[in-house]
Short mmCIF file of C-alpha atoms in Angstrom, two decimals:
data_model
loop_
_atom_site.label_atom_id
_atom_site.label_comp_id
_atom_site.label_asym_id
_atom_site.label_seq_id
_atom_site.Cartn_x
_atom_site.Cartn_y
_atom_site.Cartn_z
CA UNK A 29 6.80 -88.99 -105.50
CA UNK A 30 7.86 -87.90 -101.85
CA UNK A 31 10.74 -89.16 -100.38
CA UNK A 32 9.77 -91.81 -98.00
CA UNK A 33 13.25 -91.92 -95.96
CA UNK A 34 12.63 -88.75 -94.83
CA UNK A 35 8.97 -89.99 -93.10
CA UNK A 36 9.77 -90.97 -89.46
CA UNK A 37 9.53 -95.02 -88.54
CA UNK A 38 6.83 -94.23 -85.60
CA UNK A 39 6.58 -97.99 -85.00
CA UNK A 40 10.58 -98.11 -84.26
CA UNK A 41 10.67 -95.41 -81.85
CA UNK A 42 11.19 -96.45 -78.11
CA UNK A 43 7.65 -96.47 -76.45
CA UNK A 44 9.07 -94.58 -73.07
CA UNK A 45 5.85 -95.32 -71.15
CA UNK A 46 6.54 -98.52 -71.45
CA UNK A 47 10.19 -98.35 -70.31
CA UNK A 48 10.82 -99.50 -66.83
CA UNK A 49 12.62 -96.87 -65.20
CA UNK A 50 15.11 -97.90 -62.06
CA UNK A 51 15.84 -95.82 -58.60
CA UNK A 52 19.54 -96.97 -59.20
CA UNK A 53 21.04 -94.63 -55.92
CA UNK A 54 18.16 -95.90 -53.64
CA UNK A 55 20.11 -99.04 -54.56
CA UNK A 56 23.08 -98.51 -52.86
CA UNK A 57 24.18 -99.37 -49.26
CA UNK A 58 23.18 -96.99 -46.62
CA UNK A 59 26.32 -96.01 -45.80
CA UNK A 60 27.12 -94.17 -49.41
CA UNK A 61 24.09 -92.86 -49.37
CA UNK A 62 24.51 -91.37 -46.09
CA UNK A 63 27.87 -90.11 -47.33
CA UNK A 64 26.13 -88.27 -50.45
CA UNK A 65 23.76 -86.46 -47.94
CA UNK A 66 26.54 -85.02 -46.32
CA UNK A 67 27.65 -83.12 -49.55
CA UNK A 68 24.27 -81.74 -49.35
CA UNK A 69 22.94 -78.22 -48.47
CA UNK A 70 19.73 -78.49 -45.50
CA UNK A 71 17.37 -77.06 -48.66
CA UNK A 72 18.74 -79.96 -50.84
CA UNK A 73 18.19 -82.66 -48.09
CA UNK A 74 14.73 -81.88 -47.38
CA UNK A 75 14.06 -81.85 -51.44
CA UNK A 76 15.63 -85.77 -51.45
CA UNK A 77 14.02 -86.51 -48.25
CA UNK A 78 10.42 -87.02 -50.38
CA UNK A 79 12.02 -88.90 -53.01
CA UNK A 80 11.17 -92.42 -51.14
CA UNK A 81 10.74 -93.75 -47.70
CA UNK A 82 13.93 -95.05 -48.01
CA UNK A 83 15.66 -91.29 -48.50
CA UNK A 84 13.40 -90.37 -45.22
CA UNK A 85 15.19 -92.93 -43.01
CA UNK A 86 18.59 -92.02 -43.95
CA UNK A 87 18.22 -89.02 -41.60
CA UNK A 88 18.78 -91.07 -38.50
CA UNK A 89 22.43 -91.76 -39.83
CA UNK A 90 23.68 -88.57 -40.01
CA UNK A 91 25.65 -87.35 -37.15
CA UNK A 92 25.66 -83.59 -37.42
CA UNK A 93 22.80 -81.40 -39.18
CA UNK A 94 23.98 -77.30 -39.49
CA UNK A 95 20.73 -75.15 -39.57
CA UNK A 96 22.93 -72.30 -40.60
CA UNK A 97 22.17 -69.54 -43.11
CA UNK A 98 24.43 -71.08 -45.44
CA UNK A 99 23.44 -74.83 -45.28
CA UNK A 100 19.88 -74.05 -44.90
CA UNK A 101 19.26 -71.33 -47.90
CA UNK A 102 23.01 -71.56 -49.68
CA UNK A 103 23.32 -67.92 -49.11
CA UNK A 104 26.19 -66.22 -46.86
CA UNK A 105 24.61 -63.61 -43.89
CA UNK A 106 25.23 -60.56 -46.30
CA UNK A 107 23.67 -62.34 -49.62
CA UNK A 108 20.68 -63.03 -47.09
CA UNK A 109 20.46 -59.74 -46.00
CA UNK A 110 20.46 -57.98 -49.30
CA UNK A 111 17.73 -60.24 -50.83
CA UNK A 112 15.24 -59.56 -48.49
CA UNK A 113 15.67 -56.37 -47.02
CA UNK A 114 16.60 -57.28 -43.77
CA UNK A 115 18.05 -56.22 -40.95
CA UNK A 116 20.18 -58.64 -38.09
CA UNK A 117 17.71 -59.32 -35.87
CA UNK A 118 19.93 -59.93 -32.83
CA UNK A 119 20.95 -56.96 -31.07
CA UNK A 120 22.63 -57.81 -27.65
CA UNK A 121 23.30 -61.57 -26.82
CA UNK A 122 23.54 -61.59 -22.82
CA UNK A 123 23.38 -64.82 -20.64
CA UNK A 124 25.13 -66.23 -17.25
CA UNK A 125 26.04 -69.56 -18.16
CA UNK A 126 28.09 -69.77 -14.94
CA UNK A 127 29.13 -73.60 -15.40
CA UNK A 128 30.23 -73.51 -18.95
CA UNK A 129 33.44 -74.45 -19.49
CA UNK A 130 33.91 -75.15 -23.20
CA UNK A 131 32.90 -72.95 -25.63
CA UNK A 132 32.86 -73.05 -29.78
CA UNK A 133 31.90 -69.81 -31.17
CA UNK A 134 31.79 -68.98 -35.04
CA UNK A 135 30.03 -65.56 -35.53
CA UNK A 136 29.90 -61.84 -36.04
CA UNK A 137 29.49 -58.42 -33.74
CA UNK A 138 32.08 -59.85 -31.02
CA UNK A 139 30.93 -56.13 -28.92
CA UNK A 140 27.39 -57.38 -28.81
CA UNK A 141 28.26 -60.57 -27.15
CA UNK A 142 28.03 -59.93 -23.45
CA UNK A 143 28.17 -63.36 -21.73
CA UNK A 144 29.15 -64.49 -17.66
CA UNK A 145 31.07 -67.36 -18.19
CA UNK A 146 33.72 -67.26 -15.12
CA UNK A 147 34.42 -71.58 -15.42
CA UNK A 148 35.06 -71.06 -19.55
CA UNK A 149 38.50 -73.54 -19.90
CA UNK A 150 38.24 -74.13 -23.48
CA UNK A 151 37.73 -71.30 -26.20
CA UNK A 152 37.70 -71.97 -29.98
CA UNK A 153 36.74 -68.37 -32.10
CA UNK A 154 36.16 -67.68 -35.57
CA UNK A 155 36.67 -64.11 -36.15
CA UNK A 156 37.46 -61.52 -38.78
CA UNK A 157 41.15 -59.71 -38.03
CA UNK A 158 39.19 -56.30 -38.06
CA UNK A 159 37.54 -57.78 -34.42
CA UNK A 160 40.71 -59.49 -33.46
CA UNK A 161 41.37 -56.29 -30.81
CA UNK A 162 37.53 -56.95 -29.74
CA UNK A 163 38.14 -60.61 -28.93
CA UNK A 164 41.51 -60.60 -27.07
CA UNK A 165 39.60 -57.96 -24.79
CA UNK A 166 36.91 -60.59 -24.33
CA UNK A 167 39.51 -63.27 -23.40
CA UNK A 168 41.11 -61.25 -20.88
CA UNK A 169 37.36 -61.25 -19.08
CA UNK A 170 37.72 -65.17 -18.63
CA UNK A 171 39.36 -65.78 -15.52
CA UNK A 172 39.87 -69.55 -16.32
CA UNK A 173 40.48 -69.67 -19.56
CA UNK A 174 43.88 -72.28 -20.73
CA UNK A 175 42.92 -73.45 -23.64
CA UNK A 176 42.26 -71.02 -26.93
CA UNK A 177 41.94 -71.84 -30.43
CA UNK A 178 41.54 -68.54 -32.64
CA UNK A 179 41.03 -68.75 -36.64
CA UNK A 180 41.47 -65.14 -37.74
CA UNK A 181 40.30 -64.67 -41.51
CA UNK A 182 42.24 -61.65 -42.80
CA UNK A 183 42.39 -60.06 -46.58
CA UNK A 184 45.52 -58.28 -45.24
CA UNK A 185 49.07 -58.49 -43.89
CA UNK A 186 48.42 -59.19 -40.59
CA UNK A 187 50.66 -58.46 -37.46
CA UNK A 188 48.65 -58.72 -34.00
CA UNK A 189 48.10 -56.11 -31.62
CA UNK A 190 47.69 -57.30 -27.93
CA UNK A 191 46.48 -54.74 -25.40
CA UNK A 192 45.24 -57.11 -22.42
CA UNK A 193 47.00 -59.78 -20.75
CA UNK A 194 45.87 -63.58 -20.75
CA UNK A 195 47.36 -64.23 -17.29
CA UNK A 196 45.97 -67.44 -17.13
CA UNK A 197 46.48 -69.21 -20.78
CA UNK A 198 48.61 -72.19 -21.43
CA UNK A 199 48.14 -73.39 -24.76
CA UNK A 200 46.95 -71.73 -28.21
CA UNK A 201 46.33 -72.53 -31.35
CA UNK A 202 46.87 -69.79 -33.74
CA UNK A 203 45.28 -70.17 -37.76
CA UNK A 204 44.80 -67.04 -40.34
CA UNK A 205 42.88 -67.24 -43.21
CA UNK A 206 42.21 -65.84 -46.24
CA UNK A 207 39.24 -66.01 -48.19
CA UNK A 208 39.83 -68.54 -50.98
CA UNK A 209 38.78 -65.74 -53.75
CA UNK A 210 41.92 -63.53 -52.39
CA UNK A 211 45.30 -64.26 -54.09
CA UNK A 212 47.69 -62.49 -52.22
CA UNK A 213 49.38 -64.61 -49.74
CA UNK A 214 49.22 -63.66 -46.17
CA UNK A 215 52.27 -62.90 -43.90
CA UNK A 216 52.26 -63.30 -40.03
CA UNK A 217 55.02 -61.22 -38.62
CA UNK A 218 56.68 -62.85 -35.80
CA UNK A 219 56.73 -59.98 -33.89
CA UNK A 220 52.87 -61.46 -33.46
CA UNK A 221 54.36 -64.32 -31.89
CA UNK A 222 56.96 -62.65 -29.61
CA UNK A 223 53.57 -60.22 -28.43
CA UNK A 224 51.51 -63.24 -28.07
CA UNK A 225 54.42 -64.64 -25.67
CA UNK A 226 54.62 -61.44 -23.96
CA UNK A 227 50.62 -61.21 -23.15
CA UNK A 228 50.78 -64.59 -21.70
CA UNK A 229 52.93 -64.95 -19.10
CA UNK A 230 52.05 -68.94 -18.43
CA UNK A 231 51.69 -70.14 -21.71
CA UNK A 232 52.86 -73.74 -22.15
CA UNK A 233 52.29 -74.72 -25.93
CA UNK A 234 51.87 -72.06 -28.84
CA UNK A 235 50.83 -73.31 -32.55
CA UNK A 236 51.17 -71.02 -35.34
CA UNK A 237 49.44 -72.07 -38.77
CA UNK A 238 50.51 -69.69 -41.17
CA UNK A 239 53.81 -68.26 -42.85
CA UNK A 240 55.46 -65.99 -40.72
CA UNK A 241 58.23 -62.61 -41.43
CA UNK A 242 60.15 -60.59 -39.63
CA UNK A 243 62.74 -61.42 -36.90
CA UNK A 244 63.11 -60.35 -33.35
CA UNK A 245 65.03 -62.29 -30.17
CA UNK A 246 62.59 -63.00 -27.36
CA UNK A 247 62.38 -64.92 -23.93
CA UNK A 248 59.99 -66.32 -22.26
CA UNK A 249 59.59 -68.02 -18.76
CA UNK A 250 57.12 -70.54 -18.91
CA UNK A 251 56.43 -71.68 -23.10
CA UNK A 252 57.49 -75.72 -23.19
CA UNK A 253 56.65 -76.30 -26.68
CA UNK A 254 56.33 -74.05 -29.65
CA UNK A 255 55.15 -75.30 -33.13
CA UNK A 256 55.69 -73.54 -36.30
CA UNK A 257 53.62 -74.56 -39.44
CA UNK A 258 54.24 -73.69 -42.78
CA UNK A 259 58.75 -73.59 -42.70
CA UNK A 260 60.34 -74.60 -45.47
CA UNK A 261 63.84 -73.88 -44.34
CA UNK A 262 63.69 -69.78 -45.07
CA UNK A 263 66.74 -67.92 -43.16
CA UNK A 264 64.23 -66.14 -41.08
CA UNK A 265 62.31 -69.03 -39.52
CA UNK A 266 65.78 -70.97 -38.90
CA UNK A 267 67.22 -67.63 -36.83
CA UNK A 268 63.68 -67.67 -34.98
CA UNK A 269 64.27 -71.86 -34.18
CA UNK A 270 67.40 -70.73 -32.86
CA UNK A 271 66.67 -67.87 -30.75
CA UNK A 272 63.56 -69.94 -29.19
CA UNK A 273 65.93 -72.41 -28.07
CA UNK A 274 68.19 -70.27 -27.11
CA UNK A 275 66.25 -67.73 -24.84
CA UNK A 276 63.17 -69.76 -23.93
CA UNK A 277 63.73 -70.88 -20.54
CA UNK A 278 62.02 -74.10 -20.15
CA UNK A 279 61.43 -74.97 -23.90
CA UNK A 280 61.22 -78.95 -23.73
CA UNK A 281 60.12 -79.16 -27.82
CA UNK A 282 60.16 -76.69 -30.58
CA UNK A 283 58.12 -78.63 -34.25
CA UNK A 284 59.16 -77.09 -37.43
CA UNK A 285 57.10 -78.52 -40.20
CA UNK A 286 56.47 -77.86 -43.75
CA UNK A 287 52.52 -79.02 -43.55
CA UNK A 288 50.02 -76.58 -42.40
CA UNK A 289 47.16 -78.77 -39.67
CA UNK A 290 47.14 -82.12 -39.49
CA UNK A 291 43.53 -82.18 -38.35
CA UNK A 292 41.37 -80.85 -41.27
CA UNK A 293 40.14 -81.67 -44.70
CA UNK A 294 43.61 -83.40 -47.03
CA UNK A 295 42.04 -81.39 -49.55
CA UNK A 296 42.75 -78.13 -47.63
CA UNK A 297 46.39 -79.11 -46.73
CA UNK A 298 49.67 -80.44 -49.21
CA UNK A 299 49.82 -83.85 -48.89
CA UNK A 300 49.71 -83.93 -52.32
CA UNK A 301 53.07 -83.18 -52.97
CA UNK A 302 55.71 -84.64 -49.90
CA UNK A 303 58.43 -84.38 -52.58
CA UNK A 304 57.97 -80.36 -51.72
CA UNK A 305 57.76 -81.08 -47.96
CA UNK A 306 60.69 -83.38 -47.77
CA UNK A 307 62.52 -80.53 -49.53
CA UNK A 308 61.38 -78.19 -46.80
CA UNK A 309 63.06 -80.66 -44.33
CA UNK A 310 66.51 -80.57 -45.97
CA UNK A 311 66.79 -77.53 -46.14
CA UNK A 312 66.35 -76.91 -42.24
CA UNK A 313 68.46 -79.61 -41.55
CA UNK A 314 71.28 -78.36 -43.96
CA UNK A 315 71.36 -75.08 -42.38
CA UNK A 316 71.36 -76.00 -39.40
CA UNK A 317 73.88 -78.81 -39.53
CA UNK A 318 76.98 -76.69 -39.74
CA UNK A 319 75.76 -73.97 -37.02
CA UNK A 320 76.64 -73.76 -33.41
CA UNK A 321 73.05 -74.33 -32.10
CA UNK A 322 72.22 -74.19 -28.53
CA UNK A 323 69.29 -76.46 -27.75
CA UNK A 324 69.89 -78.89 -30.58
CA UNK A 325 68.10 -81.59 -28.87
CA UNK A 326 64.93 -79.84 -28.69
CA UNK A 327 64.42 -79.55 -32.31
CA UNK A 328 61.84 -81.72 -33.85
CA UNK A 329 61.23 -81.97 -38.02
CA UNK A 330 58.43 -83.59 -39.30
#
């Protein structure tokens, strides 16, 4: 006699075509489902997109759409490149835009970009440190430019070399980088700043995003307010406060802080931990507290 437990109960099974199935994220407000789309690559948007005529609306609430390589085929330039045998495709980029006078540039083969853009006011440049030379001799062509912002992504320890002078700059914003895969932490020697300061003879307001090494006495005619980002009360960065307040001229503010920018992604600074940062703090203002500083007043902690 066979064992009958071990025959399947077809009449108990769950008839699935029969099952009412539910769209339970076209369900939910437009505004988290706008919110989702933005976690999405181009490629993946268009695939939702058909889903229902619902998804296709939700276009009109996004607020920026990035057509580039890596949003549109989740690939980097190189990966691109290598998969399908091909070659950069743009050579020379040359144009007059002779009323431009803001300017955000994130891209590769600084030499190739020849541009005539004498009202340019406001820079912001992405660039690797191996073209750092290349784009300091590009701002030096920009008769008006005053306002820079230059992220530098480096793999090594990095100390800038300045050849041309910015005769006309008055603030910049300063960030390196490092690719998140590379584990060794970056140091910015401030003999970078002191050659920043001495290749820009009218700069106002310098902000450096990064930890810095290396001590040197400077002075400087024109700089109002330096910031330092990244000080957690090392001997080296308290010696630099002091011989910016010392030697700068018209210094009105120099910022010492423990947090990196206060601008970007929380995930990408440490607000996570303030007990760390409020440690940072102390420490400054212990080691400072029982030294003869000239320019006291000027010092700001956050």
């Amino acid at each position: 006699m066979s064992d009958t437990s071990l025959t399947p109960n077809v009449t108990g099974n769950i008839n699935l075509k029969k099952v009412k199935m539910f769209d339970h994220i076209s369900q939910l407000p437009d505004c988290i489902l706008s919110y989702i789309l933005t976690k999405l690559s181009m490629k993946d948007l268009l695939k939702t997109s058909i889903l229902s005529k619902r998804w296709c609306n939700l276009w009109a609430l996004r607020r920026d759409l990035y057509f580039d390589i890596f949003n549109v085929f989740e690939n980097n330039e190189e990966e691109l490149l290598q998969k399908r045998n091909s070659k950069k495709f743009i050579e020379q980029f040359s144009q007059d835009c002779l009323k431009l006078t803001s300017l955000d540039y994130n891209g590769h083969d600084l030499a190739n970009l020849n541009f005539n853009t004498p009202m340019l006011n406001n820079f912001h440049l992405a660039v690797s440190y191996s073209q750092h030379l290349i784009a300091f001799r590009l701002f030096a062509t920009l008769p008006k430019l005053e306002i820079l912002q230059l992220d530098i992504y480096s793999t090594v320890s990095t100390s800038l070399k300045i050849t041309q002078r910015l005769e006309h700059l008055k603030q910049l914003n300063l960030i390196l980088m490092r690719p998140f895969d590379f584990l060794q932490k970056l140091e910015f020697g401030l003999s970078g700043i002191l050659t920043i300061l001495q290749a820009s003879p009218l700069l106002q307001k310098l902000s450096v995003m990064k930890d810095a090494r290396d001590l040197e006495a400077f002075s400087h005619d024109e700089v109002k307010v330096i910031e330092l980002r990244g000080c957690v009360g090392n001997w080296y960065e308290i010696e630099f406060a002091m011989n910016v307040m010392k030697y700068a001229n018209k210094l009105e503010r120099i910022v010492l802080t423990p947090y990196w920018r206060d601008d970007i992604d929380e995930s990408l600074d440490w607000n996570f931990n303030p007990a760390w940062f409020q440690n940072g703090r102390q420490r400054i203002a212990e080691k400072l507290q029982n030294e003869e500083v000239v320019g006291r007043e000027k010092l700001v902690l956050i």
